Amino acid sequence: MILVRLSWVILRIFNTFSFEDHGLDFEELLGAGEYKEKYLADMIQWGEKQREKDPGFFCLVAIKAAQQPIWIVSDTGRLSDLQWFWREYPSQSRCVRVEASEETRRERGWEFTTGIDDAESECGLDQGVDFDWIMKNEVDGSQLEEQLATGLLSIAKEKAKED
């Protein structure tokens, strides 16, 4: 099993092709702090332009090196990302949503930013998606760990047996 972080791919490509002249710190871009927030609007705009050219571009790059039979693809924020996986891997795809309350997110340092937190990249899957499973990621994350151990892994193992 492998975790494929779609946002990592987007950040890596963005940093390489868009910002290498600006000397940005890739590790800081991966974080959830002010550094990433400072460049997030530009990254979202750049990513949208790439998706207009090819809606599956980031998905394809993300899985290119994946050799394991089970992939957990995280950080999909747009319906077009899910649609790509559903189209390319229809029988293998399962859709899991991980969510936390705004209170928990604020405790972790999140602050709502107009134009970013209400953009498709952040809320494009809030409606109209029939998730196979919804997981809670509250407070210390222990509930999420339990759900991962008992639920998500069992779904993945079940799917692997079917294929």
Short mmCIF file of C-alpha atoms in Angstrom, two decimals:
data_model
loop_
_atom_site.label_atom_id
_atom_site.label_comp_id
_atom_site.label_asym_id
_atom_site.label_seq_id
_atom_site.Cartn_x
_atom_site.Cartn_y
_atom_site.Cartn_z
CA MET A 1 0.00 0.00 0.00
CA ILE A 2 1.24 3.51 -0.78
CA LEU A 3 0.04 6.97 0.17
CA VAL A 4 -0.09 9.21 -2.90
CA ARG A 5 -0.29 12.84 -1.84
CA LEU A 6 -1.84 14.78 -4.69
CA SER A 7 -1.09 18.13 -3.07
CA TRP A 8 2.58 17.18 -2.69
CA VAL A 9 2.79 16.61 -6.43
CA ILE A 10 1.13 19.94 -7.13
CA LEU A 11 3.46 21.76 -4.73
CA ARG A 12 6.55 20.03 -6.14
CA ILE A 13 5.67 20.86 -9.74
CA PHE A 14 4.62 24.39 -8.82
CA ASN A 15 7.84 24.99 -6.90
CA THR A 16 9.99 23.57 -9.68
CA PHE A 17 8.35 25.29 -12.63
CA SER A 18 6.99 28.46 -11.11
CA PHE A 19 9.08 29.56 -8.20
CA GLU A 20 12.62 28.29 -8.48
CA ASP A 21 13.78 31.84 -9.18
CA HIS A 22 12.10 33.01 -5.97
CA GLY A 23 14.01 30.60 -3.73
CA LEU A 24 10.97 29.21 -1.92
CA ASP A 25 11.41 26.52 0.70
CA PHE A 26 9.63 23.38 -0.50
CA GLU A 27 9.43 21.87 3.00
CA GLU A 28 7.73 25.05 4.25
CA LEU A 29 5.26 24.87 1.35
CA LEU A 30 4.27 21.39 2.57
CA GLY A 31 3.35 22.76 6.00
CA ALA A 32 0.15 24.37 7.15
CA GLY A 33 1.61 27.64 8.36
CA GLU A 34 1.77 31.23 7.20
CA TYR A 35 4.55 30.50 4.70
CA LYS A 36 2.31 28.27 2.60
CA GLU A 37 -0.66 30.60 3.01
CA LYS A 38 1.41 33.44 1.58
CA TYR A 39 1.77 31.60 -1.76
CA LEU A 40 -1.43 29.53 -1.76
CA ALA A 41 -3.50 31.86 -3.96
CA ASP A 42 -0.79 31.81 -6.63
CA MET A 43 -0.52 28.01 -6.41
CA ILE A 44 -4.28 27.59 -6.76
CA GLN A 45 -4.41 29.89 -9.78
CA TRP A 46 -1.47 28.10 -11.40
CA GLY A 47 -3.03 24.69 -10.71
CA GLU A 48 -6.32 25.76 -12.26
CA LYS A 49 -4.52 26.77 -15.45
CA GLN A 50 -2.84 23.35 -15.60
CA ARG A 51 -6.18 21.58 -15.06
CA GLU A 52 -7.80 23.61 -17.85
CA LYS A 53 -5.20 22.17 -20.23
CA ASP A 54 -5.46 18.62 -18.83
CA PRO A 55 -7.83 17.80 -15.94
CA GLY A 56 -5.91 14.61 -15.10
CA PHE A 57 -2.41 16.06 -15.26
CA PHE A 58 -1.67 16.04 -11.52
CA CYS A 59 -3.38 12.68 -10.98
CA LEU A 60 -1.27 11.04 -13.67
CA VAL A 61 1.96 12.50 -12.31
CA ALA A 62 1.02 11.46 -8.77
CA ILE A 63 0.55 7.78 -9.63
CA LYS A 64 3.28 7.49 -12.24
CA ALA A 65 5.77 5.79 -9.90
CA ALA A 66 3.24 3.88 -7.78
CA GLN A 67 3.91 0.15 -8.04
CA GLN A 68 1.94 -1.08 -5.02
CA PRO A 69 -1.41 -2.79 -5.59
CA ILE A 70 -3.25 -0.43 -3.22
CA TRP A 71 -3.02 3.35 -3.43
CA ILE A 72 -4.46 5.81 -0.96
CA VAL A 73 -4.66 9.11 -2.79
CA SER A 74 -4.94 12.03 -0.39
CA ASP A 75 -5.58 15.72 -0.85
CA THR A 76 -8.01 15.57 -3.71
CA GLY A 77 -10.04 18.76 -3.50
CA ARG A 78 -11.79 18.88 -6.83
CA LEU A 79 -14.45 16.78 -8.44
CA SER A 80 -12.29 16.60 -11.58
CA ASP A 81 -9.61 14.72 -9.56
CA LEU A 82 -12.13 12.14 -8.38
CA GLN A 83 -13.67 11.85 -11.83
CA TRP A 84 -10.25 11.09 -13.29
CA PHE A 85 -9.71 8.19 -10.90
CA TRP A 86 -13.28 6.95 -11.38
CA ARG A 87 -12.79 7.02 -15.16
CA GLU A 88 -9.30 5.48 -15.21
CA TYR A 89 -9.83 2.97 -12.37
CA PRO A 90 -13.60 2.49 -12.11
CA SER A 91 -13.72 -0.81 -10.26
CA GLN A 92 -10.77 -0.06 -7.98
CA SER A 93 -11.78 3.40 -6.73
CA ARG A 94 -13.28 4.06 -3.32
CA CYS A 95 -13.98 7.57 -2.12
CA VAL A 96 -13.21 8.49 1.49
CA ARG A 97 -13.68 11.93 3.01
CA VAL A 98 -11.68 13.04 6.05
CA GLU A 99 -13.15 16.03 7.83
CA ALA A 100 -12.58 18.09 10.96
CA SER A 101 -14.74 20.74 12.57
CA GLU A 102 -13.80 24.39 12.11
CA GLU A 103 -13.06 24.50 15.85
CA THR A 104 -10.50 21.71 15.55
CA ARG A 105 -9.02 23.28 12.44
CA ARG A 106 -8.66 26.64 14.25
CA GLU A 107 -6.96 24.88 17.19
CA ARG A 108 -4.46 23.55 14.64
CA GLY A 109 -3.73 27.06 13.37
CA TRP A 110 -6.17 27.36 10.46
CA GLU A 111 -7.76 30.73 9.76
CA PHE A 112 -10.40 31.24 7.08
CA THR A 113 -9.05 33.20 4.11
CA THR A 114 -11.54 34.52 1.56
CA GLY A 115 -10.60 33.51 -1.97
CA ILE A 116 -8.69 30.47 -0.75
CA ASP A 117 -10.81 28.56 1.76
CA ASP A 118 -13.96 29.13 -0.28
CA ALA A 119 -12.28 28.18 -3.59
CA GLU A 120 -12.87 24.92 -5.43
CA SER A 121 -9.50 23.62 -4.28
CA GLU A 122 -10.73 23.65 -0.68
CA CYS A 123 -14.47 23.02 -0.94
CA GLY A 124 -15.02 21.46 -4.35
CA LEU A 125 -16.06 18.17 -2.77
CA ASP A 126 -18.34 19.58 -0.08
CA GLN A 127 -21.46 18.77 -2.13
CA GLY A 128 -22.50 16.31 -4.79
CA VAL A 129 -20.12 13.45 -3.96
CA ASP A 130 -21.33 10.08 -2.73
CA PHE A 131 -18.49 9.09 -0.41
CA ASP A 132 -17.98 5.43 0.41
CA TRP A 133 -16.85 6.42 3.87
CA ILE A 134 -16.55 9.61 5.95
CA MET A 135 -13.86 9.76 8.63
CA LYS A 136 -13.54 12.28 11.46
CA ASN A 137 -10.20 13.91 12.27
CA GLU A 138 -10.89 15.76 15.50
CA VAL A 139 -8.77 17.05 18.38
CA ASP A 140 -5.72 14.77 18.81
CA GLY A 141 -6.26 12.57 15.76
CA SER A 142 -6.73 9.35 17.74
CA GLN A 143 -10.22 8.88 16.30
CA LEU A 144 -8.75 9.16 12.80
CA GLU A 145 -6.04 6.61 13.58
CA GLU A 146 -8.68 4.16 14.83
CA GLN A 147 -10.81 4.67 11.73
CA LEU A 148 -7.78 4.18 9.51
CA ALA A 149 -6.85 0.95 11.24
CA THR A 150 -10.31 -0.56 11.30
CA GLY A 151 -12.07 0.97 8.33
CA LEU A 152 -9.90 2.24 5.53
CA LEU A 153 -7.45 -0.62 5.63
CA SER A 154 -10.27 -3.15 5.64
CA ILE A 155 -11.83 -1.44 2.61
CA ALA A 156 -8.47 -1.57 0.82
CA LYS A 157 -7.90 -5.22 1.70
CA GLU A 158 -11.43 -6.12 0.62
CA LYS A 159 -10.91 -4.38 -2.70
CA ALA A 160 -7.55 -6.10 -3.22
CA LYS A 161 -9.21 -9.51 -2.76
CA GLU A 162 -11.87 -8.64 -5.38
CA ASP A 163 -9.23 -7.74 -7.95
#
